[in-house]
Coordinates of C-alpha atoms and ligand atoms in Angstrom, one line a residue:
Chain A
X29 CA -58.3 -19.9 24.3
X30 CA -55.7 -17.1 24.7
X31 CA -54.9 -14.0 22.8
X32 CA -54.1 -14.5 18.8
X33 CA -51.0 -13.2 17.8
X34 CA -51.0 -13.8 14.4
X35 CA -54.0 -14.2 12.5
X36 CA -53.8 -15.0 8.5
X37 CA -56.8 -14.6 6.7
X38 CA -57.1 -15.3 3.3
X39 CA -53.6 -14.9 2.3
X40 CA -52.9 -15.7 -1.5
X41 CA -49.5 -15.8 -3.3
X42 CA -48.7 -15.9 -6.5
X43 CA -45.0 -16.5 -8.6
X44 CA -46.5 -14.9 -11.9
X45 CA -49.6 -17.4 -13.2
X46 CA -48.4 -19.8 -10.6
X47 CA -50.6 -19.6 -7.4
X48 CA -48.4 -21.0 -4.6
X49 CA -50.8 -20.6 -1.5
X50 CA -54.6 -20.3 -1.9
X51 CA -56.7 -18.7 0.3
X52 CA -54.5 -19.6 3.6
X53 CA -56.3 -19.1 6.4
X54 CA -55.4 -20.2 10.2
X55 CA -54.6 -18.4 13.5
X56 CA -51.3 -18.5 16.1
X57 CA -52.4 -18.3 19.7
X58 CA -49.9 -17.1 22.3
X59 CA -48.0 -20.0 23.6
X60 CA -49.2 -22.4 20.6
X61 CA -46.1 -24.7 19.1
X62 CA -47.6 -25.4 15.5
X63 CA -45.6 -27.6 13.0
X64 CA -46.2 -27.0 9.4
X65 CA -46.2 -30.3 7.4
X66 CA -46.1 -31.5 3.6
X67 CA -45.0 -32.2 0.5
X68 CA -42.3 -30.5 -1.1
X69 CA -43.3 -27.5 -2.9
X70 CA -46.4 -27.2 -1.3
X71 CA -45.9 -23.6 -0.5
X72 CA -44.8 -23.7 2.9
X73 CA -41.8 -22.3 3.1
X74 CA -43.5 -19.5 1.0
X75 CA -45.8 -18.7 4.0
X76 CA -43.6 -18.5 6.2
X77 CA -41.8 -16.1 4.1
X78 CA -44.9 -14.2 3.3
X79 CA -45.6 -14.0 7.2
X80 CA -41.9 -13.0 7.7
X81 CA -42.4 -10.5 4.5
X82 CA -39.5 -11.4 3.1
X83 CA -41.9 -12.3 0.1
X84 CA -45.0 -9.9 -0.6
X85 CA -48.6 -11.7 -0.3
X86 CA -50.7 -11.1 -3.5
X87 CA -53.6 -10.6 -1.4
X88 CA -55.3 -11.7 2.0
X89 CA -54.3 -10.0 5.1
X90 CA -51.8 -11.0 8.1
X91 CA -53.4 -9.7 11.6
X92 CA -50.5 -9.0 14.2
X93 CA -52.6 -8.4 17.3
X94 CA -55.4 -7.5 15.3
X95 CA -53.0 -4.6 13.3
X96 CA -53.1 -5.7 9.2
X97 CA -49.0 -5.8 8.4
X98 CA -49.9 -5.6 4.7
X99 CA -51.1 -2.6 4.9
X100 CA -48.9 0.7 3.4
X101 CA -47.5 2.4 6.1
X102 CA -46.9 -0.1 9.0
X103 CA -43.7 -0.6 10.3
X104 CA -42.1 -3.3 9.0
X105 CA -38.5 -3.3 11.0
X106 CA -40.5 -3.2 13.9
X107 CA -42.8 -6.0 13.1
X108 CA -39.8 -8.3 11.8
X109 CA -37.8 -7.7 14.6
X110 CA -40.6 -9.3 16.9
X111 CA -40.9 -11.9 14.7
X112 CA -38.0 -13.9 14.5
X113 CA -36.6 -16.5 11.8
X114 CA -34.6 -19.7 11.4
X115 CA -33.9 -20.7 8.5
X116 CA -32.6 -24.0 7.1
X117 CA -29.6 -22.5 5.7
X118 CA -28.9 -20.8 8.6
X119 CA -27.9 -17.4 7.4
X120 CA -25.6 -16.0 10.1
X121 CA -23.4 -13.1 8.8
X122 CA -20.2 -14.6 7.9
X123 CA -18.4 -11.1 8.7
X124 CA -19.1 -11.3 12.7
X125 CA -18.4 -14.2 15.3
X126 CA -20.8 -16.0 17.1
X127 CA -21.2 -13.1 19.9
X128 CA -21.3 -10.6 17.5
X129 CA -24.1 -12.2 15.4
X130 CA -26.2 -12.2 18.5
X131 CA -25.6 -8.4 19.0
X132 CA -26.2 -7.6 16.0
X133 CA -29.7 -7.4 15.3
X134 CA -30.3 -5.6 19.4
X135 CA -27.7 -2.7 18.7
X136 CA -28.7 -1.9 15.2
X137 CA -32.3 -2.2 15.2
X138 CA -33.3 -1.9 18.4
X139 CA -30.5 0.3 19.6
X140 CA -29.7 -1.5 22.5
X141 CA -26.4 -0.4 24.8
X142 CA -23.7 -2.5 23.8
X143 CA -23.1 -4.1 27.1
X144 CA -26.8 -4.9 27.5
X145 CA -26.7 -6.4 24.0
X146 CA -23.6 -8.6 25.3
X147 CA -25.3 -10.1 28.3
X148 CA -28.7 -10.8 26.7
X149 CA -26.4 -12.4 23.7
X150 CA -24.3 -14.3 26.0
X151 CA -27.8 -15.5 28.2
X152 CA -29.3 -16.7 25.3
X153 CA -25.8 -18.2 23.9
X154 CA -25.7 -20.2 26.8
X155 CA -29.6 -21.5 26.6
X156 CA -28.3 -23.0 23.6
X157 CA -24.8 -24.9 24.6
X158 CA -23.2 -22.0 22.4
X159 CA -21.2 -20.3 25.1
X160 CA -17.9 -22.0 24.3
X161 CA -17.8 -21.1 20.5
X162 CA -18.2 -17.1 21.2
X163 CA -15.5 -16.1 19.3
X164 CA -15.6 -18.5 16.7
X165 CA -16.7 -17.6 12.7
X166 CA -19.6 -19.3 11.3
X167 CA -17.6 -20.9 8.9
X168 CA -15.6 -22.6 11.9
X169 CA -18.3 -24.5 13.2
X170 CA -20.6 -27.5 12.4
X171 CA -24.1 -27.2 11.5
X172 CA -26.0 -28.6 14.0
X173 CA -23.8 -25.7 16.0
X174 CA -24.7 -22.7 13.2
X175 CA -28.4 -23.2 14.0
X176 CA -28.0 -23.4 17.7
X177 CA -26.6 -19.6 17.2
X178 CA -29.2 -18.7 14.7
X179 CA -31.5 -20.1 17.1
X180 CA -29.8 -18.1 19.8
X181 CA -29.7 -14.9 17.4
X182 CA -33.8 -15.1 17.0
X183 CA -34.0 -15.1 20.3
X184 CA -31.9 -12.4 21.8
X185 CA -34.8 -10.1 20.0
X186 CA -37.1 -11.5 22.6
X187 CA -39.4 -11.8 19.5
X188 CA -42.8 -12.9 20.2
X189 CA -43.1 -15.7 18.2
X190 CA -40.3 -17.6 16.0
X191 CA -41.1 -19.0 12.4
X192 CA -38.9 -22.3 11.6
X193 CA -38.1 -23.3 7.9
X194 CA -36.8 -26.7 7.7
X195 CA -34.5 -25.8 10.5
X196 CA -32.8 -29.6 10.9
X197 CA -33.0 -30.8 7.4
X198 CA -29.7 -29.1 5.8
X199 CA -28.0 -30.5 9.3
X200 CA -26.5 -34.5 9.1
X201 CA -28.3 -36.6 10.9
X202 CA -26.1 -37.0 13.7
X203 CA -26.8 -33.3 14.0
X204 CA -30.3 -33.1 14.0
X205 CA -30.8 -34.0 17.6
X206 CA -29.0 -31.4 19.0
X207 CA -31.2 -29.0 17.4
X208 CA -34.6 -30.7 17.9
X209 CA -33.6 -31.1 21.4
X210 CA -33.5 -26.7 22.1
X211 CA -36.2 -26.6 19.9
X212 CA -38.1 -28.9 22.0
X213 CA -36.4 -27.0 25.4
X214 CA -37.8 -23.2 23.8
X215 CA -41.3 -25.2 23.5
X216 CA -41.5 -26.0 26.7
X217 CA -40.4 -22.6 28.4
X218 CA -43.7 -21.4 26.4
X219 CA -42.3 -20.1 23.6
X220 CA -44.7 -19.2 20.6
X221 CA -43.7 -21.1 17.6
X222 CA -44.5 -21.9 14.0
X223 CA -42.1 -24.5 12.5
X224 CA -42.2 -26.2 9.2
X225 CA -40.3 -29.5 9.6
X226 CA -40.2 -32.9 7.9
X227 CA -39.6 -34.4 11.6
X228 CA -43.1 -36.1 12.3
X229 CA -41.6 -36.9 15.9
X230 CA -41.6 -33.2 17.0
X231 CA -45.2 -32.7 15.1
X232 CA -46.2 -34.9 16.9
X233 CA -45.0 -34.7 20.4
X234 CA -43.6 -31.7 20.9
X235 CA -46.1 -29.3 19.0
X236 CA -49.9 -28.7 20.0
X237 CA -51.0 -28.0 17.0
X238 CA -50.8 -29.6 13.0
X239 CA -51.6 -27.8 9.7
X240 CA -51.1 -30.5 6.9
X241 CA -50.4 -28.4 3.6
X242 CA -51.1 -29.8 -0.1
X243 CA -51.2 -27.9 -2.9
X244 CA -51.0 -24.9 -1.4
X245 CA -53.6 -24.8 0.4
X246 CA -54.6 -26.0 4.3
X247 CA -55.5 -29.4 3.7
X248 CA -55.9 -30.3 7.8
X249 CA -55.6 -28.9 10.7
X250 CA -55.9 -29.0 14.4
X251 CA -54.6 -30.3 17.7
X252 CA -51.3 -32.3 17.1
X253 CA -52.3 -35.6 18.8
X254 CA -55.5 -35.8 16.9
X255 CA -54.5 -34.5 13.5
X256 CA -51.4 -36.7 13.8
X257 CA -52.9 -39.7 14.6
X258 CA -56.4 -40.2 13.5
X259 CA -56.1 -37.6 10.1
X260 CA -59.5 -37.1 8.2
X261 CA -58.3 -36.1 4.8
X262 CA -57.2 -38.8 2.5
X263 CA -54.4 -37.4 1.5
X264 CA -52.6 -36.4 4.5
X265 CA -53.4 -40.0 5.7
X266 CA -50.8 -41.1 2.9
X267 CA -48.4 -38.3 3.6
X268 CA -48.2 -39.6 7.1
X269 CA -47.7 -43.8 5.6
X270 CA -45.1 -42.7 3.5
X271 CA -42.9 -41.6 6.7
X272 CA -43.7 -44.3 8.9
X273 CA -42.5 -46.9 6.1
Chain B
X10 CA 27.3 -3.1 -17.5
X11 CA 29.8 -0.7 -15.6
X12 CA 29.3 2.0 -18.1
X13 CA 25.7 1.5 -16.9
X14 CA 26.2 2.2 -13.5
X15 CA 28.7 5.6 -13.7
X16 CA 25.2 6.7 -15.8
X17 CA 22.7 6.1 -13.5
X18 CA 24.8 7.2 -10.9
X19 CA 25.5 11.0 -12.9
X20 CA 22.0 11.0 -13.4
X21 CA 20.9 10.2 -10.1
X22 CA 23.4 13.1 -8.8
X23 CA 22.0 15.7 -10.7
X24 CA 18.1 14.3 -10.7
X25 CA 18.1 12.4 -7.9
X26 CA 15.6 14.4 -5.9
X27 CA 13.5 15.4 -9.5
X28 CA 12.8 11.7 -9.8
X29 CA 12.0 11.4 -5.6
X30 CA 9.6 14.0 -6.4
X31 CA 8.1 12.7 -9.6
X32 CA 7.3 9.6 -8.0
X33 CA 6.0 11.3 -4.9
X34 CA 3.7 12.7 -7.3
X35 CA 2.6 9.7 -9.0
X36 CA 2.4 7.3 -5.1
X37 CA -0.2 10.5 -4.0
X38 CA -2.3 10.9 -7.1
X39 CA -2.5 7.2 -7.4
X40 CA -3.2 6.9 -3.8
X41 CA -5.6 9.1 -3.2
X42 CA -7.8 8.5 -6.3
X43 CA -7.5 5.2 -5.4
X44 CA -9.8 6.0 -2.5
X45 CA -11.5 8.1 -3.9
X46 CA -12.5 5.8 -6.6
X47 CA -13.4 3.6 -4.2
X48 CA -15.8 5.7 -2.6
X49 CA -17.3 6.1 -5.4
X50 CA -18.0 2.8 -6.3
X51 CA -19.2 1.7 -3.4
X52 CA -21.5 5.0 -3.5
X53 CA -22.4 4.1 -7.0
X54 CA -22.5 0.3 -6.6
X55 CA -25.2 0.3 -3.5
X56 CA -27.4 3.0 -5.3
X57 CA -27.6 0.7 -8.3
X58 CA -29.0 -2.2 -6.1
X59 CA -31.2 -0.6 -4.1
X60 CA -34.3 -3.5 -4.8
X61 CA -37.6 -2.2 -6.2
X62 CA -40.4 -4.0 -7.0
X63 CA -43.7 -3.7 -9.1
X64 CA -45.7 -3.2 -5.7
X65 CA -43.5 0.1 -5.1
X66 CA -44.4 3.9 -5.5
X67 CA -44.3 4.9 -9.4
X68 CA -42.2 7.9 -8.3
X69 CA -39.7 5.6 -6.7
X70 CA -39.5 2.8 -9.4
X71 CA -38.8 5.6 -11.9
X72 CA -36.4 7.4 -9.7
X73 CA -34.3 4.2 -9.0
X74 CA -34.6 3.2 -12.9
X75 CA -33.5 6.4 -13.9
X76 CA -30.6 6.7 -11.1
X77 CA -29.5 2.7 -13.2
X78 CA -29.1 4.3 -16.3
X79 CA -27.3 7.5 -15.3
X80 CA -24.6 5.2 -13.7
X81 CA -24.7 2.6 -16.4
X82 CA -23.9 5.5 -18.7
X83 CA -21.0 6.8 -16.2
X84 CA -19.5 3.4 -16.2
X85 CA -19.9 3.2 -19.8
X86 CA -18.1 6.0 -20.8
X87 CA -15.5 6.7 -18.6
X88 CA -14.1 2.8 -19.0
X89 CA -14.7 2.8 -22.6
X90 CA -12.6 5.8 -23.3
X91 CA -8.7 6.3 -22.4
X92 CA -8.0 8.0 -19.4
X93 CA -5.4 10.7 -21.5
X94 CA -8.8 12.1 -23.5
X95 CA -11.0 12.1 -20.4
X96 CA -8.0 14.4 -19.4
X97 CA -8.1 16.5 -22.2
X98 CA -11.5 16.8 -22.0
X99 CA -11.7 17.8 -18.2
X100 CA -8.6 20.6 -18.5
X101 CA -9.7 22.3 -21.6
X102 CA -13.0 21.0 -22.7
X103 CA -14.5 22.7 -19.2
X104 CA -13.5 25.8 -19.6
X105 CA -14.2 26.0 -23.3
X106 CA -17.6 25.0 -22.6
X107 CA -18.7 26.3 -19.6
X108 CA -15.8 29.1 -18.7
X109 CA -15.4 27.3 -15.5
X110 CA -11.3 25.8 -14.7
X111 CA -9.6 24.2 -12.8
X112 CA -6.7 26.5 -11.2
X113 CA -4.8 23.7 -9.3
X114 CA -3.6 20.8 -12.2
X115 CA -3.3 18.6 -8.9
X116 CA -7.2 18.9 -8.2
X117 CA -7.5 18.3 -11.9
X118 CA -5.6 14.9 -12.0
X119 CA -7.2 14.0 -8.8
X120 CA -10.5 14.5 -10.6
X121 CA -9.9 12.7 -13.5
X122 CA -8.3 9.5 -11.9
X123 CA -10.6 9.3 -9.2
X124 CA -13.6 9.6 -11.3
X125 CA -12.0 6.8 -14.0
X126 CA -11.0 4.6 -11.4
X127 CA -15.0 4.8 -10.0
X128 CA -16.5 3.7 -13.5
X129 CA -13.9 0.4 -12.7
X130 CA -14.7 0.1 -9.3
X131 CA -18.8 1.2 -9.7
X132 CA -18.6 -2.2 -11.4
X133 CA -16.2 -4.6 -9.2
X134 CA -18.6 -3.5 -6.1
X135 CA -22.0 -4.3 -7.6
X136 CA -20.6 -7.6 -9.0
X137 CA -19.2 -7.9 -5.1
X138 CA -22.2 -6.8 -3.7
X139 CA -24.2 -9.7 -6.2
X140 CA -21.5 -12.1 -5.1
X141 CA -22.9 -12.2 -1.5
X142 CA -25.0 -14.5 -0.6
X143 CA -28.4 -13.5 -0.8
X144 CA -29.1 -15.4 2.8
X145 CA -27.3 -12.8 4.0
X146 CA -29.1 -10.3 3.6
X147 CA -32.4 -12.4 4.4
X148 CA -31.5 -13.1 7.6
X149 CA -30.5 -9.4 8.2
X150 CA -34.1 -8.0 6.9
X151 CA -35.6 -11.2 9.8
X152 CA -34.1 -9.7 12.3
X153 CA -35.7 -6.3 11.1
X154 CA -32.5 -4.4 9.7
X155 CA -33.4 -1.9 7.0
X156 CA -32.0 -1.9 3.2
X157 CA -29.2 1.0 4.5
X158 CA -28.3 -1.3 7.8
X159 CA -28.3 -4.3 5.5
X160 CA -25.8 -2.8 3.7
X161 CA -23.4 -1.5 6.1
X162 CA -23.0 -3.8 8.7
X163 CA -23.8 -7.4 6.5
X164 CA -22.9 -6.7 3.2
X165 CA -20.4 -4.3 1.9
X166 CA -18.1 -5.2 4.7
X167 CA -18.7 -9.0 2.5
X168 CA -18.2 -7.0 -0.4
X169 CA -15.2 -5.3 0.4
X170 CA -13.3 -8.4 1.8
X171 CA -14.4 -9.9 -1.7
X172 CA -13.2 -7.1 -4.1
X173 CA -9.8 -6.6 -2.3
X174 CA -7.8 -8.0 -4.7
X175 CA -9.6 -5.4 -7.7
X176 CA -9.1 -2.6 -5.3
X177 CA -5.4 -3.9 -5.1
X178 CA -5.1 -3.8 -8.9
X179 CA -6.9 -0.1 -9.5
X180 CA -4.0 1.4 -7.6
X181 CA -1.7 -0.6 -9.6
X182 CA -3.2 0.9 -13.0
X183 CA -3.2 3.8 -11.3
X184 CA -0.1 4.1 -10.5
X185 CA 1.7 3.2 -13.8
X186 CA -1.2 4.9 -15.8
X187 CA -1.3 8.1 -14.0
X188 CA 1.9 8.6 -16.3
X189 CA -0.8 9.9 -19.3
X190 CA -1.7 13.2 -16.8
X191 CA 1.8 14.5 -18.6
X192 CA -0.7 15.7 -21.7
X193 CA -2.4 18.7 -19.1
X194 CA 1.2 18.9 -17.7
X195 CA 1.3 17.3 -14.0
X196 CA 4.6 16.5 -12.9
X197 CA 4.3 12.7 -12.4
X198 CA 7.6 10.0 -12.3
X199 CA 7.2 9.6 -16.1
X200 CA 7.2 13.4 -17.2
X201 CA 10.8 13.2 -15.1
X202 CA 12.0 10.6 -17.5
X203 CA 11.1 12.9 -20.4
X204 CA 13.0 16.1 -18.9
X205 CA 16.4 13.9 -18.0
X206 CA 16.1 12.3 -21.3
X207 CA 15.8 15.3 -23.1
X208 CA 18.3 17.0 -21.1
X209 CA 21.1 14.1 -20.7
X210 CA 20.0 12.0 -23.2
X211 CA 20.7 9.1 -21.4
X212 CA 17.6 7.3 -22.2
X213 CA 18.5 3.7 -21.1
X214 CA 20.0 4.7 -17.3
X215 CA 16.9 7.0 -16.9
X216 CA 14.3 4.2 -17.6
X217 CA 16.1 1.5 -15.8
X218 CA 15.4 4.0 -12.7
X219 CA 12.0 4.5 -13.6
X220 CA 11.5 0.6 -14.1
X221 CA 13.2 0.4 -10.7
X222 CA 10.5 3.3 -9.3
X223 CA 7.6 1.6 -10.4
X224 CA 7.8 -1.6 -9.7
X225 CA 8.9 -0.3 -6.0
X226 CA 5.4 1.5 -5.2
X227 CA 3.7 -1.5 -7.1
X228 CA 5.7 -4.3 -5.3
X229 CA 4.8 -1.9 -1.8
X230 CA 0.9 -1.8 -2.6
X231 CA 0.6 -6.1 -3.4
X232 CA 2.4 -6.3 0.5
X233 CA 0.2 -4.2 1.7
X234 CA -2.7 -5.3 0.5
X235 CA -2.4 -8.8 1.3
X236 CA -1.6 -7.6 4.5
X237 CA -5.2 -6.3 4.6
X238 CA -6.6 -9.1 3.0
X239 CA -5.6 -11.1 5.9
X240 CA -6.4 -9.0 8.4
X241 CA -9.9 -8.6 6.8
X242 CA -10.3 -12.5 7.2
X243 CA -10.1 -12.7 10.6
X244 CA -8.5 -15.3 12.6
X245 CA -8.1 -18.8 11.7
X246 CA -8.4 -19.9 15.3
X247 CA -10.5 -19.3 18.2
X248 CA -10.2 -19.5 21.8
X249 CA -12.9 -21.9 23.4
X250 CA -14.8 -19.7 26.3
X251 CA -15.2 -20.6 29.7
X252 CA -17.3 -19.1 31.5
X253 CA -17.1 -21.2 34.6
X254 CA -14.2 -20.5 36.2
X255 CA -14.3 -24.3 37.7
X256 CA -14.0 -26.2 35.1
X257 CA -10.9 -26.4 33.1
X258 CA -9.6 -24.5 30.3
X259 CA -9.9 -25.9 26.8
X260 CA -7.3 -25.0 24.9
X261 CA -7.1 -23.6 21.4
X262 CA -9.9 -24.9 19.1
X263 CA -9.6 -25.3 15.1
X264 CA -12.4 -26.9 13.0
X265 CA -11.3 -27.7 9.5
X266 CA -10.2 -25.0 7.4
X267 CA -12.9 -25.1 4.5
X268 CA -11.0 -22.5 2.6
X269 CA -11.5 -22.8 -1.5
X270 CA -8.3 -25.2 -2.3
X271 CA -7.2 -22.8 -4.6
X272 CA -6.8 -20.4 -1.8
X273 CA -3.2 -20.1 -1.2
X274 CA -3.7 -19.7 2.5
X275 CA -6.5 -22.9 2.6
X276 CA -4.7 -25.9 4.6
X277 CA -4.8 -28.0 1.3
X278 CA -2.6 -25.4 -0.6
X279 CA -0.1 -25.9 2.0
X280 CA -0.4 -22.7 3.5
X281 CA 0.6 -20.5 6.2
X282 CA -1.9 -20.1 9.1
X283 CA -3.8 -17.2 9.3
Ligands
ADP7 N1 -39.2 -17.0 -5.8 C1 -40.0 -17.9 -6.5 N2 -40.3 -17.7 -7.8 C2 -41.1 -18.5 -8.4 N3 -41.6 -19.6 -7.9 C3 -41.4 -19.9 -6.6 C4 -40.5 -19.0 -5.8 N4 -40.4 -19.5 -4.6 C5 -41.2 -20.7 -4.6 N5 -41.7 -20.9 -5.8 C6 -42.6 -22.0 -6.1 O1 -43.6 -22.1 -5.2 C7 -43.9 -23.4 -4.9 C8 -43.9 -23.6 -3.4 O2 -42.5 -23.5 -2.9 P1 -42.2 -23.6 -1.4 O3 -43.0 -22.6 -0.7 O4 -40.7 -23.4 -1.3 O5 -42.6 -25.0 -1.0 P2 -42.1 -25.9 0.2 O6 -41.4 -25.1 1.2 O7 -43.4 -26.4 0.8 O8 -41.3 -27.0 -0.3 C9 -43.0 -24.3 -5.6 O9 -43.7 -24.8 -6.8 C10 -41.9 -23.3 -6.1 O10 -41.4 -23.7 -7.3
MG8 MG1 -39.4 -25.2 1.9

């Protein structure tokens, strides 16, 4: 098995009396594509935010390389900036074009020359099909072509691992394939991912490895074609029927 | 009517360049509190959302509480009481309290407007900054931006785009209100009015010049500022890139406008392109 990047150990959140994850507890290997699957409001999207810290866990710790990011202290720009998001409502800045949302996050945070910040956008812009739209606004192009940048704007922080909410389902469906299809191109250059998704093709195909989430807590878990295909728990067993109906 | 006109031109020729200055007077107090004002309400505006949360310092949640109510209180005041008082107040309450004054009456004005037109704009800027969508400033703190970075390069830039038209109308309150500053005796395009009046007493002539005045520096600043409003925007239009110098050019590319339809410039108001 190779190095653990991220290791969550039992991470609990709570929304006032309401516990939204319970005692999560499940590691990210280098290189592992891991989909994220369940119901709605099962708390998934509220680990990956917990993971991205963009929510605060209520206890439990999160192990980057072994180094507890809960803990006072630790530097969080640092830590986010390696850990890139997509998110399903895309959330490029609607003040900067295409190019410029790419840039942004090198020369601010990371302080990268300005030049150096242009070619590693535009490398990464053209990974994605993007290179065209450089100077267009967000609000100028389609959806399926906003997540390709934000996609392309995770990346050009060479993070070390990218965390997916629901990135295709705001996206029509004609639009969905685009998307899934330089998701699918990242996982095979050996890109470390986590991605929650309601597409039970990619869970199944494209990523290695399955966490089935009820409840919030880990219901299943393991090797994609395993888990996917022959699930033990009951209840991720009916999940699965209800999306091959 | 031409009775009219042999007034305002006898006035003119005596006061002509009283009332030039006048409304000099009135276009750089207005002006430049304007900014000012500005300034601080974006200062005010940002320190009144900096987030705290239950898991913060005690020192810091009560500093940042406190900091709330000391420019809730600001705002309070200085928009619930008229401008001519706040005046008052300033010129002679200061030195009749404290033995400190002001020795220039410009610095004075420029005080008292700027600091009124904050408590206006302390408000447009937090509702601005609120107005923003708060994916915004999610996918800034992803990428690992700090509050301060946030704000600078994702937000207020947002914010300012979205408050242009307030902005727009401070300096036009300013402008016609800046006429009150008469009471502590600066010589703005109004006071002029009073002095011809009272010397000519042609009343009528003089205020259809001041009309005239102040709807030209009003009518100026609405150009101007949709002017900025536009440029703030950004282009309509974008160029498809090609990189590869082999294939051929793509022309000009425009995806549907999705401007509000009440826009005037959104393509279902009719509108000219940006
Ligand atoms: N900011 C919040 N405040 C209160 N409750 C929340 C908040 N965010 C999520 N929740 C609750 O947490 C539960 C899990 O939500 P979420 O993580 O979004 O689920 P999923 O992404 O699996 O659909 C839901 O019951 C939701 O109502
Ligand atoms: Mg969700």
């Amino acid at each position: 098995m190779s190095e653990p990047i991220l290791e969550i150990r039992h991470l609990s959140k709570s929304f006032g009396n309401n516990e939204v994850l319970k005692d999560i507890d499940f590691t990210v290997s280098k290189g592992d594509v891991t989909s994220i699957i369940g119901a709605s409001g099962s708390g998934k999207s509220t680990l990956l935010r917990c993971i991205n810290l963009l929510e605060t866990a209520t206890s439990g710790e999160i192990l980057y390389h072994g180094e507890n990011v809960l803990r006072g202290g630790f530097n969080q720009s640092a830590y986010r900036a390696k850990v890139g998001m997509v998110f399903q409502s895309f959330n490029l800045f609607n003040n900067m074009t295409v190019l410029k949302n790419c840039m942004a996050g090198q020369q601010i945070v990371e302080k990268v020359p300005k030049e150096e910040a242009k070619q590693r956008a535009l490398y990464y812009l053209d990974k994605v099909g993007m290179t065209p739209y450089l100077n267009a606004r967000p609000h100028q192009i389609s959806g399926g072509q906003k997540q390709r940048v934000a996609i392309a704007r995770a990346l050009a922080m060479e993070p070390e691992i990218l965390l997916f909410d629901e990135p295709t389902s705001a996206l029509d469906p004609e639009m969905v394939g685009e998307v899934l299809e330089v998701m699918k191109k990242l996982a095979e250059d050996g890109m470390t991912m986590l991605v929650v998704t309601h597409e039970m093709g990619f869970a199944k195909d494209v990523s290695n490895r399955v966490v089935y989430m009820a409840g919030g807590i880990i219901e299943e878990e393991g090797p994609s074609a395993e888990v996917m295909s022959n699930p033990k728990s009951q209840k991720m067993r009916e999940f699965l029927e209800r999306f091959l109906q | 009517m031409g009775n009219l006109f042999t007034d305002i031109g006898k006035v003119l020729e005596k006061y002509g360049l009283t009332y030039l200055d006048g409304m000099k007077n009135t276009l750089i107090l207005a002006v430049v509190a304007t900014l000012i004002g500005c300034v601080i309400g974006f200062f005010c505006g940002i320190l009144q959302t900096i987030p705290y949360g239950p898991k913060d310092h005690f020192l810091k949640r009560f500093f940042l509480k406190l900091l709330r109510v000391i420019i809730r209180a600001y705002v309070e005041v200085f928009r619930g009481t008229p401008m001519i008082l706040q005046a008052v107040f300033i010129f002679y309450g200061l030195p009749y309290v404290t033995g400190i004054a002001f020795q220039d009456i410009w610095t004075v004005s420029i005080v008292v407007v700027s600091i009124n037109t904050g408590a206006y704009m302390t408000e447009s800027v937090r509702g601005g900054i609120l107005s923003v969508d708060a994916g915004q400033t999610e996918g800034a703190k992803a990428l690992g931006m700090n509050h301060f970075q946030t704000m600078l390069h994702v937000i207020l830039p947002q914010t300012l785009r979205n408050i242009m038209p307030q902005i727009g109308n401070n300096y036009i309150i300013n402008v016609k209100d800046t006429s009150v500053m008469f009471i502590i005796g600066f010589m703005e395009f109004f006071s002029v009015h009073k002095i011809v009046a009272g010397a000519t007493f042609k009343y009528f002539p003089s205020a259809v010049l001041e009309m005239g005045g102040y709807l030209l520096m009003t009518l100026a600043a609405s150009v101007l500022l949709r002017w900025i409003e536009k440029k703030l925007a950004g282009r309509q239009s974008y160029e498809l890139v090609n990189l590869d110098q082999l294939a051929t050019t793509a022309g000009t590319y425009n995806y549907p406008g999705k401007g509000s339809p009440f826009d005037e410039r959104s393509r279902e108001f009719g509108g000219e392109k940006r």
